[in-house]
Short mmCIF file of C-alpha atoms and ligand atoms in Angstrom, two decimals:
data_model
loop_
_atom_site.label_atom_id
_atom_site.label_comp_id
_atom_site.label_asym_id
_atom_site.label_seq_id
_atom_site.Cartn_x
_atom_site.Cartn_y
_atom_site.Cartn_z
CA UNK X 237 -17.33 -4.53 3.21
CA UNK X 238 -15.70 -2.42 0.60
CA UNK X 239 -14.73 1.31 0.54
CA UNK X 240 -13.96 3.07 -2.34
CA UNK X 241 -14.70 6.66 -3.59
CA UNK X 242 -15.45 7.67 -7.45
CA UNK X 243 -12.42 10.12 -7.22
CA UNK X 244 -10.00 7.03 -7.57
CA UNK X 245 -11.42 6.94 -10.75
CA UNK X 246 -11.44 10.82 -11.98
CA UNK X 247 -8.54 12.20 -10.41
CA UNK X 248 -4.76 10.93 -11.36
CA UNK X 249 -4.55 9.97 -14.52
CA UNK X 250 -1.22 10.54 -16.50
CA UNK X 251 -0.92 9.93 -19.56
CA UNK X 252 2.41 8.39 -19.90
CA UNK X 253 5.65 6.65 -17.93
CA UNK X 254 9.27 5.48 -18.52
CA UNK X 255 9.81 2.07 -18.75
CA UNK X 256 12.94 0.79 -19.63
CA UNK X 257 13.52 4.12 -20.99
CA UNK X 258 10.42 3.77 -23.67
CA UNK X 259 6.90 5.90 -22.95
CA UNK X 260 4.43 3.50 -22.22
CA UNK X 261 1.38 4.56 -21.06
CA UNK X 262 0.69 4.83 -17.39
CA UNK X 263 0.07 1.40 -15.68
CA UNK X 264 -1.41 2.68 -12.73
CA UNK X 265 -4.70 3.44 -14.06
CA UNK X 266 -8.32 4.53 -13.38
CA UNK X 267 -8.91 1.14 -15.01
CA UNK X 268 -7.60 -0.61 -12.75
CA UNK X 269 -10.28 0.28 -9.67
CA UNK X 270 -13.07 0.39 -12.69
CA UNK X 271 -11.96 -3.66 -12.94
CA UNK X 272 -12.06 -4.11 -9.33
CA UNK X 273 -15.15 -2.36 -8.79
CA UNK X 274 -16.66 -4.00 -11.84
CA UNK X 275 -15.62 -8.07 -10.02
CA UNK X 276 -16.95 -6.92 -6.65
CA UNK X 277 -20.51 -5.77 -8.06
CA UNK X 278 -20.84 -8.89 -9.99
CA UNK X 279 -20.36 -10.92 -6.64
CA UNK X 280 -23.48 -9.02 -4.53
CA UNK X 281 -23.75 -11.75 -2.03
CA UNK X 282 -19.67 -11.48 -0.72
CA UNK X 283 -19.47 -7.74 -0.96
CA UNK X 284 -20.71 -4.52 0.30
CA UNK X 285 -19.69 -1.80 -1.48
CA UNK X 286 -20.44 1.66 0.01
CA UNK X 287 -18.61 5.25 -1.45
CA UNK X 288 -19.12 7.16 1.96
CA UNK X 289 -15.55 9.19 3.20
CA UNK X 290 -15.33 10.68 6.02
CA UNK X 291 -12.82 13.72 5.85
CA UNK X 292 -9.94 13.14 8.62
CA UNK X 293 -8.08 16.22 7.84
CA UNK X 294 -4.34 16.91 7.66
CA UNK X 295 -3.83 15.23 10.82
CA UNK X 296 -3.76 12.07 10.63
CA UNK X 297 -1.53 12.11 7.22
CA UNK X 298 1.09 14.63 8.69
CA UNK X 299 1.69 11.95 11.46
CA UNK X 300 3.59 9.74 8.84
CA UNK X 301 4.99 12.21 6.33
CA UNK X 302 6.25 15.92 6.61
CA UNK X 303 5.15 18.81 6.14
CA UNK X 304 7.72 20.16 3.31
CA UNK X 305 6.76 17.35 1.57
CA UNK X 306 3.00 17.48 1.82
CA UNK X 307 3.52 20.89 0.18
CA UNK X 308 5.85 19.95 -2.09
CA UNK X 309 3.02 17.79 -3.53
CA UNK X 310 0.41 20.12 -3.27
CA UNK X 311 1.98 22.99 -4.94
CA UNK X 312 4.27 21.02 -7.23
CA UNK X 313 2.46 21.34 -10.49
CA UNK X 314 1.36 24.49 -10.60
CA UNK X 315 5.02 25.78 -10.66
CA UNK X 316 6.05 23.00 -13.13
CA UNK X 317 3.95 24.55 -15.34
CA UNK X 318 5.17 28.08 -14.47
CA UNK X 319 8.78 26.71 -15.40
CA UNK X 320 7.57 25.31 -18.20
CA UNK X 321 7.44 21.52 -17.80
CA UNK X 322 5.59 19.25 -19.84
CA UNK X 323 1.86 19.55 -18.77
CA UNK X 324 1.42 15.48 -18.37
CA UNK X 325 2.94 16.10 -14.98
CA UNK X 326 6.19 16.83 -12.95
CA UNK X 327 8.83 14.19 -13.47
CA UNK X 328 12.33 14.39 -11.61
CA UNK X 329 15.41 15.17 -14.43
CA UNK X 330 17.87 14.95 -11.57
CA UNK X 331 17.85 12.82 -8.28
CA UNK X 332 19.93 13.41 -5.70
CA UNK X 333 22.62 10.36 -5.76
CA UNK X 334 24.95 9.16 -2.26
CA UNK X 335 27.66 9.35 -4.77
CA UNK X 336 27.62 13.09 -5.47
CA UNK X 337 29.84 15.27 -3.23
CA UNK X 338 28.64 17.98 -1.04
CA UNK X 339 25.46 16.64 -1.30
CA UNK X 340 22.70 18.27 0.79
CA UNK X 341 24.77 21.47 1.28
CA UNK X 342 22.65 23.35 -1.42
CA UNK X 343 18.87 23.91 -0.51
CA UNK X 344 16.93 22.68 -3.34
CA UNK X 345 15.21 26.17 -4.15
CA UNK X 346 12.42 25.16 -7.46
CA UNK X 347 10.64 22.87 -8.59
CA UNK X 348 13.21 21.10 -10.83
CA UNK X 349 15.19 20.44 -7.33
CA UNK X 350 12.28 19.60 -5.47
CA UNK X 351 11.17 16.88 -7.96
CA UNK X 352 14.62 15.06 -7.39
CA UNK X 353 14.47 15.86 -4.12
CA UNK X 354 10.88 14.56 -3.15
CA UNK X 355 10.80 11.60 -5.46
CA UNK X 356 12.87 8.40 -5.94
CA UNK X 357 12.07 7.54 -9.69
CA UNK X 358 10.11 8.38 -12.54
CA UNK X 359 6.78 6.16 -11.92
CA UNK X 360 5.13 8.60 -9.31
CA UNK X 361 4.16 10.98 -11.93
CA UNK X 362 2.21 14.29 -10.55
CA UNK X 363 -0.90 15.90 -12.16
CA UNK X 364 -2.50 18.84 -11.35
CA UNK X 365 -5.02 16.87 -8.83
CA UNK X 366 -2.55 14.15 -7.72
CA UNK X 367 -2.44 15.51 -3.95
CA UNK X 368 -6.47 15.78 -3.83
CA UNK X 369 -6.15 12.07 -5.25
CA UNK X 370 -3.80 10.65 -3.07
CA UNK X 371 -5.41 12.67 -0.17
CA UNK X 372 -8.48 10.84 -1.13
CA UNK X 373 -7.43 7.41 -0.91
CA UNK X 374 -6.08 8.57 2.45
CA UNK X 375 -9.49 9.50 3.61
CA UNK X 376 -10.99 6.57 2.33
CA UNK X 377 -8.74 3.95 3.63
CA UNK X 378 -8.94 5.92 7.53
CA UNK X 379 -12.63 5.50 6.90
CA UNK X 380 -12.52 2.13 6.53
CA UNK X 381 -9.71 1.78 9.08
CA UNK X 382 -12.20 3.72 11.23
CA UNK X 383 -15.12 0.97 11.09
CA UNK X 384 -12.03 -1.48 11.56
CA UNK X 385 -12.10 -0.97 15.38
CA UNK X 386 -16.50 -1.13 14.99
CA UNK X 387 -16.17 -4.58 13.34
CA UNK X 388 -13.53 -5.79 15.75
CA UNK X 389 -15.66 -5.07 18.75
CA UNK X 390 -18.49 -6.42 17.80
CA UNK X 391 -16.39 -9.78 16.77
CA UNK X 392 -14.97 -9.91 19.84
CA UNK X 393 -18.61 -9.53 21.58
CA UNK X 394 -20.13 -12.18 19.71
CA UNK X 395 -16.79 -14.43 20.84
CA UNK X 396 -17.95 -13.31 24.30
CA UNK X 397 -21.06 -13.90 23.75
CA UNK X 398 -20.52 -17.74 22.17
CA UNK X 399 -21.98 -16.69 18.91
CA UNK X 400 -18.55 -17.02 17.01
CA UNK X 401 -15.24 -18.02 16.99
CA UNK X 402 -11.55 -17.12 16.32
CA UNK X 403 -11.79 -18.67 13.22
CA UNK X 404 -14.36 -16.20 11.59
CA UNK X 405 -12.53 -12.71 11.66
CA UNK X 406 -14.29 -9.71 10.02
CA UNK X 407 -12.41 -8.18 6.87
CA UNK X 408 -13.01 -4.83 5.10
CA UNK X 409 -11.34 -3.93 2.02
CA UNK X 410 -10.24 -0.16 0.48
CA UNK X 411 -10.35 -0.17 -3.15
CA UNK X 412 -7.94 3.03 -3.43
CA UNK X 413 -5.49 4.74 -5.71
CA UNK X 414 -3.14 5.73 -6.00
CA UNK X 415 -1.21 3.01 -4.21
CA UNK X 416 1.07 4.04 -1.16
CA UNK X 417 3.70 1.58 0.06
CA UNK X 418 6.82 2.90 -1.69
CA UNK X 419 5.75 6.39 -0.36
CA UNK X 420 8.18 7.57 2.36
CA UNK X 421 8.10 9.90 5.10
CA UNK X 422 9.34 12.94 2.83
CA UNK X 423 9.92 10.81 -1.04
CA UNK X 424 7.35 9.91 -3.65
CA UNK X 425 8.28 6.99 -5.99
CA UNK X 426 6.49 3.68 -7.81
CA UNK X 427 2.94 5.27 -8.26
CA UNK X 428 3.06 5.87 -4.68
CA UNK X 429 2.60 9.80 -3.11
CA UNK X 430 1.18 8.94 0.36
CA UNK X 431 1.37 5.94 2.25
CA UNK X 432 -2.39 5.06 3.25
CA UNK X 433 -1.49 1.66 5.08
CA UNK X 434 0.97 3.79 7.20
CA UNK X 435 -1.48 6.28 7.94
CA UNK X 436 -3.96 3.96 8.96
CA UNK X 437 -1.45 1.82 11.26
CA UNK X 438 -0.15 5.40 12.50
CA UNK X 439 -3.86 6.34 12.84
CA UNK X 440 -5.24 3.44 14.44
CA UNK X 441 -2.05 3.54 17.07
CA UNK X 442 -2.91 6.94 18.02
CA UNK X 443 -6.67 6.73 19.28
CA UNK X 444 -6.43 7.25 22.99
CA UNK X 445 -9.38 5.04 23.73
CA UNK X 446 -8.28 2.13 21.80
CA UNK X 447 -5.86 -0.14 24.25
CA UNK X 448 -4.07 -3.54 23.38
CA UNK X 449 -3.89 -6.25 25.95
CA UNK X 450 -0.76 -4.54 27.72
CA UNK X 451 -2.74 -1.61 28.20
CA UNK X 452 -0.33 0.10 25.87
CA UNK X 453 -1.86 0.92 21.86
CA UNK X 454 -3.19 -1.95 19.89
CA UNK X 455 -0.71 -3.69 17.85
CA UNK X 456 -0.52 -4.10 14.26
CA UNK X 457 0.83 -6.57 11.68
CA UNK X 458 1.53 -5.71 8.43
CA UNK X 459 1.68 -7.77 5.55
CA UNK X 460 2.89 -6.59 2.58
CA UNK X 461 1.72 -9.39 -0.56
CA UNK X 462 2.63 -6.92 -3.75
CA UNK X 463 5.36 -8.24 -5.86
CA UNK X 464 7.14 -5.17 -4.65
CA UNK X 465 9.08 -4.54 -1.43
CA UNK X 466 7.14 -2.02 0.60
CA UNK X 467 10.10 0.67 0.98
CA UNK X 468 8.10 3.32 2.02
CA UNK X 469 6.36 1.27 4.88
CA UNK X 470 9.60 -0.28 6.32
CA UNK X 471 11.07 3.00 6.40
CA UNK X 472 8.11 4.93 7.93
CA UNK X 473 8.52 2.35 10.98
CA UNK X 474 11.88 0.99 10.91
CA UNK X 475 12.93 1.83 14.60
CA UNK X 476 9.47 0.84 16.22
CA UNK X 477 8.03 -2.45 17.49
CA UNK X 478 4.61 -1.05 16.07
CA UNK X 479 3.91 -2.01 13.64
CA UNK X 480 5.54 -5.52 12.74
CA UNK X 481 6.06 -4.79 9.33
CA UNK X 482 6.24 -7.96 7.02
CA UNK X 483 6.83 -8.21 3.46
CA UNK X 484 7.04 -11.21 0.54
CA UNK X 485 8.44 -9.57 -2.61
CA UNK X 486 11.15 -10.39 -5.60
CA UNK X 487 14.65 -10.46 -4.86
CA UNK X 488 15.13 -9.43 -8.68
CA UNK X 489 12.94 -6.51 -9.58
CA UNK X 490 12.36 -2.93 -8.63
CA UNK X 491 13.02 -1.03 -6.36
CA UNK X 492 15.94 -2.76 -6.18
CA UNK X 493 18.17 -1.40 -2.95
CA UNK X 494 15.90 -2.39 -0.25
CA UNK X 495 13.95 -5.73 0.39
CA UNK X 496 16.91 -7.89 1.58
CA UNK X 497 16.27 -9.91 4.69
CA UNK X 498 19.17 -8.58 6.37
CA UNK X 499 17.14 -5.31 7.23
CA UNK X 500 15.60 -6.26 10.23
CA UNK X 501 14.81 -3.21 11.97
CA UNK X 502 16.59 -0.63 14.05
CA UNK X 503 16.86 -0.01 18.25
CA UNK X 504 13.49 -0.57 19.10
CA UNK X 505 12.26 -1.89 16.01
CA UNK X 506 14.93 -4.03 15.54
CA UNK X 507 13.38 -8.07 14.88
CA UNK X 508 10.09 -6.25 13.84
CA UNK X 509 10.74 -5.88 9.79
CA UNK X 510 10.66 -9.34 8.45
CA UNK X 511 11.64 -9.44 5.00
CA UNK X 512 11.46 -12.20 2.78
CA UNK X 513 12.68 -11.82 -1.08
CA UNK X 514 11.36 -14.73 -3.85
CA UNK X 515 13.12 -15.24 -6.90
CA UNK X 516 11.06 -14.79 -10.18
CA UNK X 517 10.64 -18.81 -10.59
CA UNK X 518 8.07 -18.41 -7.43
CA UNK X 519 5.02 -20.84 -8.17
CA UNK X 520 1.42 -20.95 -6.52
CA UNK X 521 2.90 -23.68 -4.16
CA UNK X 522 5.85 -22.10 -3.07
CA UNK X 523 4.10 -18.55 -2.58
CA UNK X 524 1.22 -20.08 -0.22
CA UNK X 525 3.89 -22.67 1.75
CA UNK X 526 6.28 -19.14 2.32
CA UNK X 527 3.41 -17.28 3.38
CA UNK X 528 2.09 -19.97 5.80
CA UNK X 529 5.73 -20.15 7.12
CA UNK X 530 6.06 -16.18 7.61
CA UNK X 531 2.00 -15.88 9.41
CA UNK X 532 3.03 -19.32 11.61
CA UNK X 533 6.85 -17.27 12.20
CA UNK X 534 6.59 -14.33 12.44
CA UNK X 535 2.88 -12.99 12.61
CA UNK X 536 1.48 -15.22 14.58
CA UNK X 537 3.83 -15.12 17.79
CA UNK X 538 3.50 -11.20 17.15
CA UNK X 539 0.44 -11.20 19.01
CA UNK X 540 -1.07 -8.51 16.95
CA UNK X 541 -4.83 -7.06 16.94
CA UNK X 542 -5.17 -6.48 13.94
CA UNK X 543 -4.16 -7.31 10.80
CA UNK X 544 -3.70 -4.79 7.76
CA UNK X 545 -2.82 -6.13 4.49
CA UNK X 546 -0.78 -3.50 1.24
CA UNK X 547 -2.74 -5.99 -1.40
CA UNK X 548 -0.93 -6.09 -4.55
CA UNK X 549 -1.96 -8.65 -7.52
CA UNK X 550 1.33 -7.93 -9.33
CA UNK X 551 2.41 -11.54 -8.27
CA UNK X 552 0.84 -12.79 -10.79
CA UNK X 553 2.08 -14.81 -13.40
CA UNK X 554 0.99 -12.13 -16.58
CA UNK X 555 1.82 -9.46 -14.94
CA UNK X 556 3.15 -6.57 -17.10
CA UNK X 557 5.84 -5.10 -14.89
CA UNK X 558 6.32 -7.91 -12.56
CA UNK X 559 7.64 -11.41 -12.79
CA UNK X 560 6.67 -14.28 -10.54
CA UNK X 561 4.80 -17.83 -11.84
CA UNK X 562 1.74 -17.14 -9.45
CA UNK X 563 -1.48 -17.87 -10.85
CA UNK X 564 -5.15 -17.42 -11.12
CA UNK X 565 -5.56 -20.21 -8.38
CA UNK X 566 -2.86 -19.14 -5.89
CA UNK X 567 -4.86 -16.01 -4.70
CA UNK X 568 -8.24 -17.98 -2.84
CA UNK X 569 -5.47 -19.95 -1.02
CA UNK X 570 -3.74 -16.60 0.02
CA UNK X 571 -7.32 -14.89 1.39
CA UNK X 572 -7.28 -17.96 3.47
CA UNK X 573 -4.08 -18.07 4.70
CA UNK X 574 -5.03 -14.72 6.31
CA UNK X 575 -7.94 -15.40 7.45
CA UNK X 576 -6.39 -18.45 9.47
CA UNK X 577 -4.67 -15.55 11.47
CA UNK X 578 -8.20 -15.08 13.66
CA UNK X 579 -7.62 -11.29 13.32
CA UNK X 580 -9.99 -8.64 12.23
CA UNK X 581 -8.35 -7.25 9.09
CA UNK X 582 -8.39 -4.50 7.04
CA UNK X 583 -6.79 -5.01 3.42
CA UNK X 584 -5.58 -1.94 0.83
CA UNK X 585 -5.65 -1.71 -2.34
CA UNK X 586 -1.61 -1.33 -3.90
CA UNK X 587 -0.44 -2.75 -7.01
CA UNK X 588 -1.20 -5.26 -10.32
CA UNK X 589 -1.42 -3.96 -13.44
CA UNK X 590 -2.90 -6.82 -15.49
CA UNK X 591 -5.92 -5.43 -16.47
CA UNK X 592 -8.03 -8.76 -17.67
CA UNK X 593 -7.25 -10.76 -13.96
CA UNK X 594 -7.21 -8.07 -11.90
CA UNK X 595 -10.59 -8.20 -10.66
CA UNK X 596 -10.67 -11.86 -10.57
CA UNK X 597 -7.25 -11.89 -8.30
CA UNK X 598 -8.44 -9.17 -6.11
CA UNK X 599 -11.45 -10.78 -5.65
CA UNK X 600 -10.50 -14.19 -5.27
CA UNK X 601 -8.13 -12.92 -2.17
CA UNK X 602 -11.14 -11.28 -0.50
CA UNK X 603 -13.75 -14.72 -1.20
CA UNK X 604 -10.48 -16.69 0.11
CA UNK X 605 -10.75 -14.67 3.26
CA UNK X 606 -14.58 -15.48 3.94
CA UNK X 607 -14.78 -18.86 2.97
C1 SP5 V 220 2.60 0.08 -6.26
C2 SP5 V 220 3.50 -0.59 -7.25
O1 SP5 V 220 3.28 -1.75 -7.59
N1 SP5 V 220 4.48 0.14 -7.80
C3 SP5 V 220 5.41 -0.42 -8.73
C4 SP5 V 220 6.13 0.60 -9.53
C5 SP5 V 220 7.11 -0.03 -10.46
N2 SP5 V 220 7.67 0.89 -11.38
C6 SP5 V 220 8.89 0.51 -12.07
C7 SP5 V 220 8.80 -0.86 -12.63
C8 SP5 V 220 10.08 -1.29 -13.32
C9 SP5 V 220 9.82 -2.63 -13.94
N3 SP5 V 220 10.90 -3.10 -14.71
C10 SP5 V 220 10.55 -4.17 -15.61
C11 SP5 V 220 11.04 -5.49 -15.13
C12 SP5 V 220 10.30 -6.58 -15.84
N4 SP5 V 220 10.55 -7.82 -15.20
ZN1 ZN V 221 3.84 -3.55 -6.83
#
């Protein structure tokens, strides 16, 4: 089942980036879900696609990022504008740097501060509707998070019951944008302005009904598959045990100062962020076999209940931005890969940027999970 909302098309579209120091136009597009979308309603019998949100409120989205910052991006255009920045959106000039001295002593008072301040580069570019967007594919991905725990209970009925088995674990999917694993608790960055997986995990942790096997919350794996290192997800729960937070990404590319496997977690959550960097010669064989090795590893003695996947395509071989050898072929062997986990799982929508394979990759990870 798929859940996706029309406003990940309307809302957020900038016109332009920096790449390399050259304006390009802006890779994370409305195209992108329009591609998706388009893949998914062409295959009837594998997917159902439904546009129904349910409206969660601030709540669940202020458990994972604070509430300067939530402001920050909800006012932030308006008084770009009033200081006269450009009207494609607000872009951070300077950003704050661990070299500078007296750093942090001066409050950052307008927006010029605020955009170093809140933001980490210059791909998170924010529009006049970029909070209502971002708080959209929130909403959508807790709604679908939300019939997570339906699915899983009836799946684990019909194992009672003898009508299954572990081997045939339900999977939604929520086609969103903006994406949100570089998102931080308080710092926007890579197209990212909230981080839906974490507010989902955080979400799903928090229901007072909902108890793991230990009687304690249920426990989540994350698996991070975009070419990028999830810095905004490791971050969010880098001192917990819950979420195990797992990640394949290149060693080579952006954003460059976090990914390496020596961070492994902190107190509590130290031995629960697993990750594992690829150089750019990564092939279909050598993706799937590293995979296997981290689910067999890492995920699988985890002992989680559920399973909740940052999907990015940007592995792929004609990628734009990215930089691996993965192709076409590899992605039907990664939606099985997962599936062979036995866990009811809930995938999100974050990066790939090549329009003509996108829908065709996405898709053939969500037919590799139910065949
Ligand atoms: C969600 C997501 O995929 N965000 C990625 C944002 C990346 N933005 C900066 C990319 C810099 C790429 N540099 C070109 C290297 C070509 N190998
Ligand atoms: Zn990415």
């Amino acid at each position: 089942k798929v859940f996706t909302s029309t406003l990940c098309t309307t809302m957020h579209t900038p016109q332009y980036e920096f790449l390399s120091g050259a304006e390009t136009h802006y890779y994370e597009s409305p195209e992108r879900r329009e591609v998706i979308l388009k893949y998914l309603q062409e295959h009837p019998d594998s997917f159902e696609i439904t546009e129904r949100v349910e409206d969660f409120g601030l709540d669940p989205i202020s458990k994972v990022h604070k509430k300067d910052f939530l402001q920050y991006l909800e006012h932030a255009y308006e008084e770009w504008i009033e200081e006269g920045g450009h009207p494609n959106g607000v872009l951070p000039g300077t950003i704050p740097h661990y070299k500078v001295a007296r750093l942090g002593k001066q409050k950052a008072s307008n927006v010029l501060a605020k955009s170093g301040e809140y933001c980490f580069d210059m791909s998170a570019v924010i529009t006049k509707d970029t909070f209502k967007a971002a708080w959209n594919a929130a909403q959508v991905t807790l709604t679908a998070t939300k019939d997570l725990i339906r699915v899983a209970e009836q799946y684990e009925q019909s194992i009672a019951d003898g009508a299954t088995s572990r081997e045939n674990p339900p999977g939604l999917y929520a086609l969103v944008r903006p994406p949100g694993h570089h998102a931080q608790t308080d710092v926007c960055g890579g197209y990212c302005f909230l981080n839906n997986v974490a507010i989902a995990t955080q979400w799903l942790m928090d229901q007072p009904n909902l108890k793991g096997k230990d009687g304690g919350p249920k426990k989540i794996a994350i698996l991070d598959i975009d070419f990028h290192h999830g810095n905004g997800t490791q971050e969010i729960f880098y001192t917990t045990s819950n979420p195990l937070y797992t990640s394949l990404h290149s060693n080579e590319d952006y954003p460059y100062f976090t990914g390496s496997d020596l961070e492994k977690g902190e107190g509590e959550g130290l031995g629960f962020n697993i990750n594992i960097p690829l150089p750019h010669s990564t092939t279909d064989d050598e993706y799937v076999e590293t995979l296997e090795k981290l689910i067999k590893d890492h995920v699988l003695p985890y002992d989680a209940d559920y399973i909740i996947v940052s999907l990015g395509v940007d592995t792929y071989k004609d990628d734009p931005i990215a930089g691996f050898l993965v192709t076409s072929d590899a992605y039907p062997r990664i939606g099985n890969a997962i599936r062979k986990i036995g866990l009811p799982t809930l995938f999100v929508q974050e990066g790939g940027y090549c329009i003509e394979k996108l829908g065709l990759n996405v898709g053939g990870i969500l037919q590799g999970f139910l065949a």
